[in-house]
């Protein structure tokens, strides 16, 4: 054995003969108890493998059950809420019906149907509910009155539902209609008609119906969607048509029977009261996605609340559990090995030193060095660790330096791009730099946070980048713009935003670029936003932009003195410009932090129609004058 060890060590020394300084002539590498380690690995890893496999098997079904229980709870909660709302509306209709009988004395014929008492009852019914958007009372001749909350008007589809409800009332039945979408665009609403017959002494008097706005349901579904659990919630009726959804990918009335879970509900019929959870596939984007879904029936409405979730998300806990179990098994193996070879201090002590040094390295202390004298591979590892720490320290320093250089290059590129835009229009040369400087002074006066100031700096520098896309004949026109030319000029805000939108790092800067010509009174562009709808970023740049435009010569106006400019800006405060931002700019100027070069306020020889730029800006300005004032800002 001794001879063999000598032979191996000798071979090792010979193999490193090319670097004599790397091995001491008096020291030989000592192997680390290969046999002991091999046995320990076998007796620790094999049992731990079977143990972790058993743990995974036991907990996998438990985690899946928990996910199904979660879906069950969510759908049941939504279904109970819908049932409660339905009962509440039914009770309100019953109370209204009783009040109508009392107020009319059992007579709501053509002579009494429009009585002030009945109309007041109907209007009070609508105003007292946060879900009823429209209500109607029809007598036995189908004549009647109605009351509305103001944003729902019966269209052809709702009129058809009212006819179905009236037919049901004549038969003595209550009616729950199908979900409809009324109106279009931002005013679109999903509604459902609920009605009850009105009778007196067993005689049919008419019908009272309520149009229920399902916005409360849509909000609940959106809350479930936004809760972060990955659930896709929606509600379907007995025919499998969509009632409401928490995601815009589904629309009211859409046939959802292509989904297996919806077909299961429809096939069960409207008598099912059982919550069901199924695994099924959904065809999306040319691929089949495995889903886990649950539906809970709403018996009173013949609806069902459905939630679904991709199985890879639903069972993510299973994968996490598997990774955790394997990690714990690995850690147990390491601990087992460490305990088993604790007696070999020449190994355990160096490992402890390396561990401490590694943790220091993980905390970012790259100056840490390992001082370890060992004849084992651990000693060689310590030397390698020290070399690595030194290289990492240099590498991190290089990264920091490169990051600063990249930031400087980025800001320089931004400034260069803005300068290129300004150079395109010789009358606004240096405009972006001045607007940036004024904006930062305003932001500092308003005590805005550092990260906002960085965003403000870049956004202000690039606020006119969209002028790249404006034709020179318009951008460089020496006189006032025509109405058509001004409409083209106004597109520079959206052009600028569209140019920069693909750059994800500039996403926070886009509001200042796209909205700096919006006005508080809603007469700005491109979207006509009002008041607080305009972000602070855009409001600050708007004031700085206006101030620079008023204090520099343009071919269509003389430059104003700062005092004249402030008078105009103060007149715009509260109408187009933000009063607090205006006050901040005036305060900065009052302290002498803004200096206007004498050249910038020198009276220029302007075009004949440039005098309109001196007209005070008010909402009632004539169109040409208002256009020239806005041209001052662009």
Coordinates of N, CA, C and O in Angstrom, one line a residue, residues 32 53 55 60 63 67 71 85 104 162 166 171 233 294 315-316 321 387 457-458 470 475 578 600 603 618:
X32 N -8.7 12.0 -0.1 CA -9.8 12.2 1.0 C -10.6 10.9 1.1 O -11.6 10.8 0.4
X53 N -39.1 10.1 -2.4 CA -40.2 9.6 -3.3 C -41.5 9.3 -2.6 O -42.6 9.6 -3.1
X55 N -42.5 10.7 0.3 CA -43.0 12.0 0.7 C -43.7 12.7 -0.4 O -44.8 13.2 -0.3
X60 N -48.4 14.9 -2.9 CA -48.8 15.3 -4.3 C -50.3 15.4 -4.3 O -50.9 16.4 -4.8
X63 N -51.7 18.2 -2.2 CA -51.6 19.5 -2.8 C -52.7 19.7 -3.9 O -53.2 20.8 -4.1
X67 N -55.7 22.5 -4.1 CA -56.0 23.4 -5.2 C -57.5 23.3 -5.6 O -58.1 24.3 -5.9
X71 N -60.5 26.3 -5.6 CA -61.4 26.6 -6.7 C -62.9 26.4 -6.2 O -63.7 27.2 -6.5
X85 N -77.9 38.2 -4.1 CA -78.3 39.3 -4.9 C -79.7 39.1 -5.5 O -80.6 39.9 -5.5
X104 N -102.3 52.0 -5.5 CA -103.3 52.1 -6.6 C -104.7 51.6 -6.2 O -105.6 51.8 -7.0
X162 N -88.3 42.3 -22.3 CA -89.5 42.8 -21.6 C -90.8 42.1 -22.1 O -91.7 41.8 -21.3
X166 N -93.2 40.0 -19.8 CA -94.6 40.3 -19.7 C -95.5 39.0 -20.0 O -96.5 38.8 -19.3
X171 N -98.9 34.7 -17.3 CA -99.1 33.3 -16.8 C -98.8 33.1 -15.3 O -98.8 32.0 -14.8
X233 N -62.0 33.5 -14.1 CA -63.4 33.3 -13.7 C -64.4 33.8 -14.7 O -64.1 34.8 -15.4
X294 N -63.5 24.3 -12.1 CA -64.6 24.0 -11.2 C -65.8 24.9 -11.5 O -65.6 26.1 -11.9
X315 N -51.0 23.1 -10.4 CA -50.2 22.1 -9.6 C -48.7 22.6 -9.4 O -47.8 21.7 -9.3
X316 N -48.5 23.9 -9.5 CA -47.2 24.4 -9.3 C -46.7 24.0 -7.9 O -45.5 23.8 -7.7
X321 N -43.0 21.4 -4.3 CA -42.8 20.4 -3.2 C -41.8 19.4 -3.6 O -40.9 19.0 -2.8
X387 N -8.2 32.8 -5.5 CA -8.0 33.3 -6.9 C -9.4 33.8 -7.4 O -9.5 34.8 -8.1
X457 N -36.3 63.7 -16.1 CA -35.2 64.2 -16.9 C -35.2 63.6 -18.3 O -35.1 64.4 -19.3
X458 N -35.4 62.3 -18.4 CA -35.4 61.7 -19.7 C -36.7 62.0 -20.5 O -36.6 62.3 -21.7
X470 N -42.7 64.9 -38.4 CA -43.5 66.0 -38.9 C -42.8 66.5 -40.1 O -41.5 66.7 -40.1
X475 N -43.2 71.9 -40.0 CA -42.3 72.2 -38.8 C -41.6 73.5 -38.9 O -41.4 74.2 -38.0
X578 N -51.2 73.2 -14.6 CA -51.4 72.9 -13.2 C -51.0 74.0 -12.3 O -49.8 74.5 -12.4
X600 N -32.3 85.4 -26.0 CA -33.6 84.7 -26.1 C -34.8 85.6 -26.0 O -35.8 85.2 -26.4
X603 N -36.2 91.1 -29.3 CA -37.4 91.1 -30.2 C -37.0 90.7 -31.6 O -36.0 91.3 -32.1
X618 N -57.0 81.9 -23.1 CA -58.2 81.6 -22.3 C -59.0 80.6 -23.1 O -58.8 80.4 -24.3

